[in-house]
mmCIF file of C-alpha atoms in Angstrom:
data_model
loop_
_atom_site.group_PDB
_atom_site.id
_atom_site.type_symbol
_atom_site.label_atom_id
_atom_site.label_comp_id
_atom_site.label_asym_id
_atom_site.label_seq_id
_atom_site.Cartn_x
_atom_site.Cartn_y
_atom_site.Cartn_z
ATOM 1 C CA MET A 1 -9.431 17.665 7.015
ATOM 2 C CA ASN A 2 -6.915 19.387 9.302
ATOM 3 C CA GLY A 3 -3.899 17.984 11.160
ATOM 4 C CA LEU A 4 -3.266 14.430 12.352
ATOM 5 C CA SER A 5 -5.654 12.145 14.144
ATOM 6 C CA THR A 6 -4.298 10.881 17.451
ATOM 7 C CA VAL A 7 -5.858 7.440 16.938
ATOM 8 C CA PRO A 8 -4.943 5.553 13.743
ATOM 9 C CA SER A 9 -7.133 3.066 11.894
ATOM 10 C CA TYR A 10 -4.224 0.635 11.609
ATOM 11 C CA VAL A 11 -0.531 0.265 12.357
ATOM 12 C CA VAL A 12 2.219 -1.183 10.188
ATOM 13 C CA MET A 13 4.699 -3.531 11.876
ATOM 14 C CA GLN A 14 8.132 -4.494 10.519
ATOM 15 C CA PRO A 15 8.948 -7.953 11.927
ATOM 16 C CA THR A 16 12.218 -8.026 9.985
ATOM 17 C CA THR A 17 14.061 -5.785 7.562
ATOM 18 C CA LEU A 18 15.198 -8.829 5.545
ATOM 19 C CA CYS A 19 13.720 -9.719 2.175
ATOM 20 C CA ASN A 20 14.586 -12.876 0.248
ATOM 21 C CA MET A 21 13.996 -10.958 -2.988
ATOM 22 C CA ASP A 22 15.688 -7.969 -4.620
ATOM 23 C CA CYS A 23 13.027 -6.358 -6.790
ATOM 24 C CA GLY A 24 14.169 -3.686 -9.224
ATOM 25 C CA TYR A 25 11.711 -1.076 -7.925
ATOM 26 C CA CYS A 26 12.047 -1.826 -4.194
ATOM 27 C CA TYR A 27 12.381 1.212 -1.921
ATOM 28 C CA LEU A 28 13.617 -0.553 1.250
ATOM 29 C CA PRO A 29 17.124 0.387 2.416
ATOM 30 C CA LEU A 30 17.893 -2.557 4.742
ATOM 31 C CA ARG A 31 16.404 -5.472 2.830
ATOM 32 C CA ALA A 32 19.696 -7.411 2.716
ATOM 33 C CA GLN A 33 20.007 -7.360 6.535
ATOM 34 C CA ASP A 34 18.114 -9.544 8.990
ATOM 35 C CA ARG A 35 17.223 -7.110 11.763
ATOM 36 C CA ARG A 36 14.353 -8.714 13.652
ATOM 37 C CA MET A 37 11.812 -7.014 15.852
ATOM 38 C CA PRO A 38 12.150 -7.959 19.532
ATOM 39 C CA VAL A 39 8.979 -9.257 21.166
ATOM 40 C CA ALA A 40 9.202 -6.334 23.600
ATOM 41 C CA VAL A 41 8.374 -3.978 20.709
ATOM 42 C CA ALA A 42 5.194 -5.890 19.851
ATOM 43 C CA GLN A 43 4.224 -5.945 23.531
ATOM 44 C CA ALA A 44 4.667 -2.182 23.751
ATOM 45 C CA VAL A 45 2.574 -1.560 20.634
ATOM 46 C CA ALA A 46 -0.161 -3.918 21.809
ATOM 47 C CA THR A 47 -0.538 -1.895 25.014
ATOM 48 C CA SER A 48 -1.980 0.969 22.930
ATOM 49 C CA VAL A 49 -3.550 -1.051 20.123
ATOM 50 C CA ASN A 50 -5.636 -3.461 22.201
ATOM 51 C CA PRO A 51 -7.813 -0.725 23.763
ATOM 52 C CA TRP A 52 -8.295 0.884 20.349
ATOM 53 C CA ALA A 53 -9.401 -2.462 18.879
ATOM 54 C CA ARG A 54 -11.957 -2.951 21.641
ATOM 55 C CA ARG A 55 -13.626 0.317 20.567
ATOM 56 C CA GLY A 56 -13.963 -0.595 16.878
ATOM 57 C CA ARG A 57 -12.364 -2.312 13.925
ATOM 58 C CA PHE A 58 -8.561 -2.104 14.020
ATOM 59 C CA SER A 59 -5.833 -3.721 11.912
ATOM 60 C CA VAL A 60 -2.174 -4.553 12.324
ATOM 61 C CA VAL A 61 -0.420 -4.888 8.960
ATOM 62 C CA TRP A 62 2.750 -6.983 8.954
ATOM 63 C CA HIS A 63 5.088 -5.563 6.346
ATOM 64 C CA GLY A 64 8.793 -5.841 5.728
ATOM 65 C CA GLY A 65 11.241 -6.590 4.333
ATOM 66 C CA GLU A 66 9.446 -9.854 3.747
ATOM 67 C CA PRO A 67 7.417 -10.577 6.895
ATOM 68 C CA LEU A 68 7.525 -14.350 6.395
ATOM 69 C CA ALA A 69 11.340 -14.190 6.432
ATOM 70 C CA ALA A 70 11.002 -13.688 10.199
ATOM 71 C CA GLY A 71 9.883 -17.324 10.442
ATOM 72 C CA ARG A 72 6.676 -18.791 11.844
ATOM 73 C CA LYS A 73 7.959 -19.123 15.413
ATOM 74 C CA HIS A 74 9.128 -15.538 15.722
ATOM 75 C CA LEU A 75 6.144 -14.044 13.897
ATOM 76 C CA GLY A 76 3.840 -16.047 16.170
ATOM 77 C CA GLU A 77 5.609 -14.596 19.221
ATOM 78 C CA LEU A 78 5.116 -11.077 17.820
ATOM 79 C CA LEU A 79 1.400 -11.710 17.249
ATOM 80 C CA ALA A 80 0.812 -13.097 20.738
ATOM 81 C CA PRO A 81 0.514 -9.787 22.685
ATOM 82 C CA PHE A 82 -2.378 -8.541 20.523
ATOM 83 C CA GLY A 83 -5.934 -9.144 21.679
ATOM 84 C CA PRO A 84 -8.593 -11.154 19.807
ATOM 85 C CA GLU A 85 -10.279 -8.000 18.504
ATOM 86 C CA VAL A 86 -7.236 -7.049 16.404
ATOM 87 C CA GLU A 87 -7.311 -7.982 12.705
ATOM 88 C CA HIS A 88 -3.951 -9.144 11.350
ATOM 89 C CA HIS A 89 -2.936 -8.623 7.725
ATOM 90 C CA VAL A 90 0.289 -9.627 6.002
ATOM 91 C CA GLN A 91 1.755 -8.207 2.784
ATOM 92 C CA THR A 92 4.003 -10.876 1.290
ATOM 93 C CA ASN A 93 5.863 -11.646 -1.923
ATOM 94 C CA ALA A 94 4.292 -15.141 -1.648
ATOM 95 C CA THR A 95 7.535 -17.001 -2.441
ATOM 96 C CA LEU A 96 7.777 -18.554 1.041
ATOM 97 C CA ILE A 97 4.126 -19.578 1.378
ATOM 98 C CA ASP A 98 3.652 -23.332 1.800
ATOM 99 C CA ASP A 99 1.179 -25.616 3.586
ATOM 100 C CA GLU A 100 2.673 -24.818 6.994
ATOM 101 C CA TRP A 101 2.343 -21.073 6.421
ATOM 102 C CA CYS A 102 -1.256 -21.542 5.302
ATOM 103 C CA GLU A 103 -1.978 -23.376 8.546
ATOM 104 C CA PHE A 104 -0.355 -20.473 10.405
ATOM 105 C CA PHE A 105 -2.587 -17.961 8.596
ATOM 106 C CA VAL A 106 -5.671 -19.959 9.551
ATOM 107 C CA ALA A 107 -4.586 -20.371 13.179
ATOM 108 C CA HIS A 108 -4.054 -16.630 13.544
ATOM 109 C CA SER A 109 -7.016 -15.515 11.375
ATOM 110 C CA MET A 110 -4.488 -13.614 9.258
ATOM 111 C CA ARG A 111 -5.592 -11.950 6.033
ATOM 112 C CA VAL A 112 -3.129 -12.318 3.191
ATOM 113 C CA SER A 113 -2.161 -9.925 0.397
ATOM 114 C CA ILE A 114 0.402 -11.028 -2.170
ATOM 115 C CA SER A 115 2.587 -9.000 -4.506
ATOM 116 C CA VAL A 116 2.729 -10.069 -8.159
ATOM 117 C CA ASP A 117 2.807 -7.908 -11.277
ATOM 118 C CA GLY A 118 0.713 -10.036 -13.634
ATOM 119 C CA PRO A 119 1.764 -12.779 -16.078
ATOM 120 C CA ARG A 120 5.312 -14.151 -16.058
ATOM 121 C CA GLU A 121 6.639 -11.646 -18.604
ATOM 122 C CA ARG A 122 5.384 -8.720 -16.473
ATOM 123 C CA ASN A 123 7.472 -9.814 -13.460
ATOM 124 C CA THR A 124 10.989 -9.176 -14.748
ATOM 125 C CA ASP A 125 11.686 -6.835 -11.806
ATOM 126 C CA ARG A 126 10.719 -9.485 -9.268
ATOM 127 C CA VAL A 127 13.905 -11.508 -8.782
ATOM 128 C CA ASP A 128 15.651 -13.228 -5.878
ATOM 129 C CA ARG A 129 18.970 -12.182 -4.395
ATOM 130 C CA ALA A 130 20.841 -14.130 -7.075
ATOM 131 C CA GLY A 131 18.921 -12.300 -9.825
ATOM 132 C CA ARG A 132 16.776 -15.329 -10.692
ATOM 133 C CA PRO A 133 13.124 -14.848 -11.686
ATOM 134 C CA ALA A 134 10.790 -15.418 -8.736
ATOM 135 C CA TYR A 135 7.579 -15.979 -10.691
ATOM 136 C CA ASP A 136 7.395 -19.768 -10.292
ATOM 137 C CA LYS A 137 7.866 -19.468 -6.520
ATOM 138 C CA ILE A 138 5.147 -16.810 -6.384
ATOM 139 C CA ARG A 139 2.729 -19.068 -8.211
ATOM 140 C CA ARG A 140 3.551 -21.995 -5.918
ATOM 141 C CA GLY A 141 2.675 -19.764 -2.969
ATOM 142 C CA VAL A 142 -0.620 -18.767 -4.591
ATOM 143 C CA ASP A 143 -1.377 -22.425 -5.335
ATOM 144 C CA ALA A 144 -0.899 -23.219 -1.634
ATOM 145 C CA LEU A 145 -3.367 -20.470 -0.655
ATOM 146 C CA ARG A 146 -5.909 -21.789 -3.135
ATOM 147 C CA ARG A 147 -5.356 -25.387 -2.031
ATOM 148 C CA HIS A 148 -6.249 -24.374 1.518
ATOM 149 C CA GLY A 149 -9.206 -22.281 0.387
ATOM 150 C CA LEU A 150 -7.696 -19.086 1.763
ATOM 151 C CA PRO A 151 -8.970 -15.825 0.237
ATOM 152 C CA PHE A 152 -6.273 -13.322 -0.694
ATOM 153 C CA SER A 153 -5.746 -9.852 -2.109
ATOM 154 C CA ALA A 154 -3.142 -8.878 -4.684
ATOM 155 C CA LEU A 155 -0.965 -5.856 -5.310
ATOM 156 C CA ALA A 156 0.599 -5.187 -8.723
ATOM 157 C CA VAL A 157 3.218 -2.623 -9.693
ATOM 158 C CA VAL A 158 2.939 -1.130 -13.186
ATOM 159 C CA GLY A 159 6.175 0.275 -14.561
ATOM 160 C CA ARG A 160 4.958 1.388 -17.987
ATOM 161 C CA PRO A 161 1.253 2.076 -18.554
ATOM 162 C CA GLU A 162 0.558 1.124 -22.171
ATOM 163 C CA PRO A 163 -2.433 0.153 -24.337
ATOM 164 C CA GLY A 164 -3.685 -3.358 -23.712
ATOM 165 C CA LEU A 165 -1.917 -3.771 -20.388
ATOM 166 C CA ALA A 166 -4.892 -3.008 -18.160
ATOM 167 C CA THR A 167 -7.083 -5.643 -19.821
ATOM 168 C CA GLU A 168 -4.250 -8.173 -19.698
ATOM 169 C CA LEU A 169 -3.695 -7.543 -15.992
ATOM 170 C CA TYR A 170 -7.364 -7.693 -15.083
ATOM 171 C CA ASP A 171 -7.898 -10.962 -16.933
ATOM 172 C CA TYR A 172 -4.807 -12.401 -15.253
ATOM 173 C CA PHE A 173 -5.989 -11.541 -11.754
ATOM 174 C CA LEU A 174 -9.466 -12.876 -12.490
ATOM 175 C CA ASP A 175 -7.836 -16.202 -13.310
ATOM 176 C CA LEU A 176 -5.480 -15.962 -10.310
ATOM 177 C CA GLY A 177 -8.486 -15.863 -8.004
ATOM 178 C CA CYS A 178 -7.784 -12.826 -5.823
ATOM 179 C CA GLU A 179 -10.702 -11.031 -4.183
ATOM 180 C CA VAL A 180 -9.209 -7.518 -4.092
ATOM 181 C CA LEU A 181 -6.690 -5.944 -6.468
ATOM 182 C CA GLY A 182 -4.600 -2.837 -5.928
ATOM 183 C CA ILE A 183 -2.622 -1.261 -8.768
ATOM 184 C CA ASN A 184 0.439 0.856 -8.004
ATOM 185 C CA ILE A 185 2.044 2.752 -10.857
ATOM 186 C CA GLU A 186 5.736 2.586 -9.973
ATOM 187 C CA GLU A 187 6.833 5.314 -7.582
ATOM 188 C CA MET A 188 10.214 6.997 -7.266
ATOM 189 C CA GLU A 189 10.909 6.660 -3.560
ATOM 190 C CA GLY A 190 13.459 5.301 -1.148
ATOM 191 C CA THR A 191 16.231 3.391 -2.895
ATOM 192 C CA ASN A 192 14.269 3.348 -6.154
ATOM 193 C CA THR A 193 15.407 6.381 -8.146
ATOM 194 C CA ARG A 194 13.999 5.300 -11.513
ATOM 195 C CA ASP A 195 11.990 7.985 -13.288
ATOM 196 C CA ASN A 196 8.226 7.602 -12.899
ATOM 197 C CA GLY A 197 7.092 10.273 -15.342
ATOM 198 C CA HIS A 198 4.625 9.162 -18.029
ATOM 199 C CA SER A 199 2.504 10.955 -20.598
ATOM 200 C CA ALA A 200 -0.905 12.008 -19.370
ATOM 201 C CA GLU A 201 -2.500 10.270 -22.342
ATOM 202 C CA SER A 202 -0.946 6.881 -21.598
ATOM 203 C CA VAL A 203 -1.823 6.969 -17.899
ATOM 204 C CA ARG A 204 -5.399 8.162 -18.468
ATOM 205 C CA GLY A 205 -5.800 5.494 -21.128
ATOM 206 C CA PHE A 206 -4.529 2.795 -18.767
ATOM 207 C CA TRP A 207 -7.037 3.671 -16.058
ATOM 208 C CA ALA A 208 -9.918 4.073 -18.537
ATOM 209 C CA GLU A 209 -9.140 0.669 -20.018
ATOM 210 C CA LEU A 210 -9.005 -0.872 -16.536
ATOM 211 C CA VAL A 211 -12.490 0.476 -15.775
ATOM 212 C CA GLY A 212 -13.777 -1.103 -18.974
ATOM 213 C CA ALA A 213 -12.217 -4.477 -18.167
ATOM 214 C CA TRP A 214 -13.671 -4.399 -14.670
ATOM 215 C CA ARG A 215 -17.170 -3.396 -15.796
ATOM 216 C CA ARG A 216 -17.318 -6.361 -18.165
ATOM 217 C CA ASP A 217 -16.735 -8.805 -15.281
ATOM 218 C CA PRO A 218 -16.672 -7.052 -11.882
ATOM 219 C CA ARG A 219 -15.825 -10.067 -9.737
ATOM 220 C CA ILE A 220 -12.729 -8.416 -8.240
ATOM 221 C CA HIS A 221 -12.807 -5.410 -5.948
ATOM 222 C CA LEU A 222 -10.567 -2.858 -7.677
ATOM 223 C CA ARG A 223 -9.202 -0.567 -4.972
ATOM 224 C CA GLU A 224 -8.413 2.527 -7.045
ATOM 225 C CA ILE A 225 -11.367 2.291 -9.424
ATOM 226 C CA GLU A 226 -13.994 1.780 -6.758
ATOM 227 C CA TRP A 227 -12.692 4.714 -4.682
ATOM 228 C CA SER A 228 -12.754 6.923 -7.795
ATOM 229 C CA MET A 229 -16.328 5.967 -8.576
ATOM 230 C CA ARG A 230 -17.357 6.536 -4.988
ATOM 231 C CA TYR A 231 -15.845 10.019 -5.128
ATOM 232 C CA ALA A 232 -17.474 10.843 -8.470
ATOM 233 C CA ALA A 233 -20.864 9.736 -7.131
ATOM 234 C CA ALA A 234 -20.372 11.876 -4.020
ATOM 235 C CA VAL A 235 -19.565 14.914 -6.169
ATOM 236 C CA LEU A 236 -22.795 14.402 -8.089
ATOM 237 C CA ASP A 237 -24.715 13.992 -4.816
ATOM 238 C CA GLY A 238 -23.091 17.028 -3.254
ATOM 239 C CA THR A 239 -21.581 14.931 -0.450
ATOM 240 C CA ALA A 240 -17.916 14.844 -1.519
ATOM 241 C CA GLY A 241 -16.912 16.869 1.527
ATOM 242 C CA GLU A 242 -17.971 13.975 3.744
ATOM 243 C CA LEU A 243 -15.635 11.393 2.201
ATOM 244 C CA LEU A 244 -12.284 12.472 3.627
ATOM 245 C CA PRO A 245 -11.674 12.098 7.365
ATOM 246 C CA ARG A 246 -11.610 15.244 9.479
ATOM 247 C CA ARG A 247 -7.958 14.556 10.279
ATOM 248 C CA LEU A 248 -5.241 12.627 8.461
ATOM 249 C CA ASP A 249 -4.746 9.014 9.531
ATOM 250 C CA PRO A 250 -1.207 8.957 11.010
ATOM 251 C CA ILE A 251 -0.540 5.396 9.677
ATOM 252 C CA PRO A 252 2.202 4.713 12.247
ATOM 253 C CA THR A 253 4.910 2.357 11.015
ATOM 254 C CA ILE A 254 6.717 0.558 13.806
ATOM 255 C CA GLY A 255 10.259 -0.265 12.726
ATOM 256 C CA TYR A 256 12.036 -3.429 13.817
ATOM 257 C CA ASP A 257 13.693 -1.416 16.634
ATOM 258 C CA GLY A 258 10.485 0.204 17.911
ATOM 259 C CA SER A 259 10.932 3.551 16.167
ATOM 260 C CA VAL A 260 7.690 5.145 14.964
ATOM 261 C CA VAL A 261 7.386 6.889 11.595
ATOM 262 C CA VAL A 262 4.011 8.425 10.773
ATOM 263 C CA LEU A 263 2.184 9.054 7.487
ATOM 264 C CA SER A 264 4.471 7.123 5.105
ATOM 265 C CA PRO A 265 5.941 3.649 5.784
ATOM 266 C CA GLU A 266 8.368 4.337 2.923
ATOM 267 C CA LEU A 267 10.255 6.854 5.095
ATOM 268 C CA ALA A 268 11.269 4.236 7.674
ATOM 269 C CA GLY A 269 14.991 3.550 7.640
ATOM 270 C CA PHE A 270 15.928 6.857 5.992
ATOM 271 C CA ASP A 271 17.207 10.109 7.423
ATOM 272 C CA ASP A 272 17.667 13.685 6.296
ATOM 273 C CA PRO A 273 20.203 16.410 7.206
ATOM 274 C CA ARG A 274 17.376 18.716 8.317
ATOM 275 C CA HIS A 275 14.990 16.259 9.912
ATOM 276 C CA GLY A 276 17.048 13.351 11.172
ATOM 277 C CA ASP A 277 15.584 9.854 10.923
ATOM 278 C CA PHE A 278 11.909 10.909 10.515
ATOM 279 C CA SER A 279 10.850 9.090 13.680
ATOM 280 C CA SER A 280 8.487 10.691 16.183
ATOM 281 C CA GLY A 281 9.571 8.457 19.070
ATOM 282 C CA ASN A 282 10.174 4.857 20.086
ATOM 283 C CA VAL A 283 7.632 2.548 21.716
ATOM 284 C CA LEU A 284 10.321 1.086 23.959
ATOM 285 C CA ARG A 285 10.631 4.494 25.591
ATOM 286 C CA SER A 286 7.145 6.039 25.233
ATOM 287 C CA PRO A 287 3.644 4.600 24.709
ATOM 288 C CA LEU A 288 2.481 4.641 21.080
ATOM 289 C CA ALA A 289 -0.586 6.674 22.028
ATOM 290 C CA GLU A 290 1.658 9.322 23.614
ATOM 291 C CA ILE A 291 3.947 9.398 20.550
ATOM 292 C CA LEU A 292 0.970 9.966 18.247
ATOM 293 C CA ASP A 293 -0.347 12.740 20.488
ATOM 294 C CA GLY A 294 2.839 14.689 19.770
ATOM 295 C CA ALA A 295 3.564 13.564 16.204
ATOM 296 C CA ALA A 296 2.083 16.669 14.578
ATOM 297 C CA GLY A 297 4.824 18.690 16.255
ATOM 298 C CA THR A 298 7.630 16.779 14.512
ATOM 299 C CA GLY A 299 9.511 19.165 12.185
ATOM 300 C CA TRP A 300 9.019 17.300 8.937
ATOM 301 C CA VAL A 301 5.365 16.574 9.766
ATOM 302 C CA ARG A 302 4.732 20.312 10.216
ATOM 303 C CA GLU A 303 6.405 20.906 6.852
ATOM 304 C CA PHE A 304 4.199 18.252 5.242
ATOM 305 C CA LEU A 305 1.028 19.710 6.751
ATOM 306 C CA GLY A 306 2.019 23.049 5.233
ATOM 307 C CA GLY A 307 2.222 21.318 1.855
ATOM 308 C CA VAL A 308 -1.229 19.810 2.408
ATOM 309 C CA GLU A 309 -2.617 23.304 2.943
ATOM 310 C CA ALA A 310 -0.918 24.462 -0.270
ATOM 311 C CA CYS A 311 -2.647 21.620 -2.109
ATOM 312 C CA ARG A 312 -5.969 22.481 -0.526
ATOM 313 C CA SER A 313 -5.771 26.071 -1.739
ATOM 314 C CA GLY A 314 -4.365 25.370 -5.205
ATOM 315 C CA CYS A 315 -5.468 21.957 -6.481
ATOM 316 C CA GLY A 316 -8.896 21.056 -7.792
ATOM 317 C CA TYR A 317 -8.265 17.388 -6.993
ATOM 318 C CA PHE A 318 -7.718 17.934 -3.265
ATOM 319 C CA GLY A 319 -11.108 16.515 -2.329
ATOM 320 C CA PHE A 320 -10.146 13.283 -4.088
ATOM 321 C CA CYS A 321 -6.650 12.701 -2.702
ATOM 322 C CA GLY A 322 -6.492 14.796 0.467
ATOM 323 C CA GLY A 323 -3.050 16.191 -0.256
ATOM 324 C CA GLY A 324 -1.047 13.166 -1.366
ATOM 325 C CA HIS A 325 1.632 11.193 0.455
ATOM 326 C CA ALA A 326 4.578 12.495 2.419
ATOM 327 C CA ALA A 327 7.124 10.047 0.972
ATOM 328 C CA ASN A 328 6.294 10.938 -2.620
ATOM 329 C CA ARG A 329 6.768 14.628 -1.901
ATOM 330 C CA TYR A 330 10.078 14.013 -0.165
ATOM 331 C CA PHE A 331 11.653 11.621 -2.647
ATOM 332 C CA GLU A 332 10.500 13.595 -5.691
ATOM 333 C CA HIS A 333 11.039 17.149 -4.364
ATOM 334 C CA GLY A 334 13.520 16.708 -1.527
ATOM 335 C CA ARG A 335 11.027 18.478 0.752
ATOM 336 C CA PHE A 336 7.617 17.825 2.283
ATOM 337 C CA ASP A 337 5.948 21.116 1.452
ATOM 338 C CA GLY A 338 6.039 20.763 -2.323
ATOM 339 C CA THR A 339 2.755 20.106 -4.042
ATOM 340 C CA GLU A 340 2.118 18.120 -7.224
ATOM 341 C CA THR A 341 4.259 15.020 -7.846
ATOM 342 C CA ASN A 342 4.450 12.396 -10.565
ATOM 343 C CA HIS A 343 2.701 10.098 -8.121
ATOM 344 C CA CYS A 344 -0.148 12.629 -7.859
ATOM 345 C CA ARG A 345 -0.426 12.732 -11.635
ATOM 346 C CA ASN A 346 -0.169 8.965 -12.197
ATOM 347 C CA SER A 347 -2.296 7.647 -9.340
ATOM 348 C CA LYS A 348 -4.668 10.483 -8.474
ATOM 349 C CA ILE A 349 -5.212 13.086 -11.204
ATOM 350 C CA HIS A 350 -4.982 10.842 -14.282
ATOM 351 C CA LEU A 351 -6.740 8.036 -12.413
ATOM 352 C CA LEU A 352 -9.814 10.186 -11.872
ATOM 353 C CA GLU A 353 -9.560 11.574 -15.408
ATOM 354 C CA GLY A 354 -9.372 8.037 -16.785
ATOM 355 C CA VAL A 355 -12.465 6.940 -14.894
ATOM 356 C CA LEU A 356 -14.356 10.001 -16.155
ATOM 357 C CA GLU A 357 -13.042 9.442 -19.688
ATOM 358 C CA HIS A 358 -14.456 5.918 -19.664
ATOM 359 C CA ALA A 359 -17.765 7.224 -18.310
ATOM 360 C CA ARG A 360 -18.002 9.836 -21.075
ATOM 361 C CA GLU A 361 -17.214 7.306 -23.800
ATOM 362 C CA HIS A 362 -19.730 4.865 -22.376
ATOM 363 C CA GLN A 363 -22.383 7.593 -22.236
ATOM 364 C CA CYS A 364 -21.667 8.549 -25.850
ATOM 365 C CA ASP A 365 -22.042 4.903 -26.915
ATOM 366 C CA HIS A 366 -25.276 4.671 -24.958
ATOM 367 C CA ASP A 367 -26.659 7.887 -26.492
ATOM 368 C CA GLY A 368 -25.687 6.781 -29.990
ATOM 369 C CA ALA A 369 -27.483 3.484 -29.584
ATOM 370 C CA ARG A 370 -30.810 5.131 -28.698
#
């Protein structure tokens, strides 16, 4: 895996910077401001995306802020330039979902992922702008999705990995009815400066426990666990080198104003004395395809790619993670060419160790029972 691909597998679109919530761990810098994406930006992006989608599967992920805060009319206008081959996904806090939004999702074949951190008592960070708990509104949104028979994914943030939590979360999401679950151990990035360091034992234990909960009733696709198992199987088969792409997916994030930030959506809206605003161009001035062709030459991207090479040469987990994420390096180290981060430890290294720990314990139980 060397350099950046010039064709992404998906793009992230920011229809508005505004969010109706003010979560304690949020990284977004402009979430109190309603800066909406002009339709001209979506039209410019679609000019590059539509040909890509005709060649193979391609997704547009609507992210925010809170994408639904843009309103159905405006979001519909932003969707209109994209061709029928494009898959649309939305990541939402679910608090605004009602029957009308569900009808919108159906009309636009939009796939929905909601953010919720488990049972009510696990959602203390998820509050509205007045500091009021948002859990009841989240559940009303989920109820609307279920009432309309709409499948959905879920994303949960874990602030403190601790014994018993993984089983509690898995059982909760089984009952919630999601099809896919992603678990993010809280990251220090953007406006969130809270420490994300945890003991190796607690994090490994969390992931090992999550594997056990999933294996007892594997009705949900667990994003992190299934990727870990796929990697472990490939190592055993001698095919691990085939899992990572030959080049990094650029993951272009299109800001409300048309600016393009590659590799890490979390960098959008920030700037740095050395690197400026992290953008590689603007779709209102240059085609997205042209911007991506030159993105690897952006100063901070070159610095990040140097860090990826340092990981490749010095980390035994490189084949699993591919060098980590640019935003985590920057917000934890202040640079892009650092190597190991707390995010690496929490969500890559100790994740894989936890999966292997569960496998070893299960094998010991199996051997002892023979």
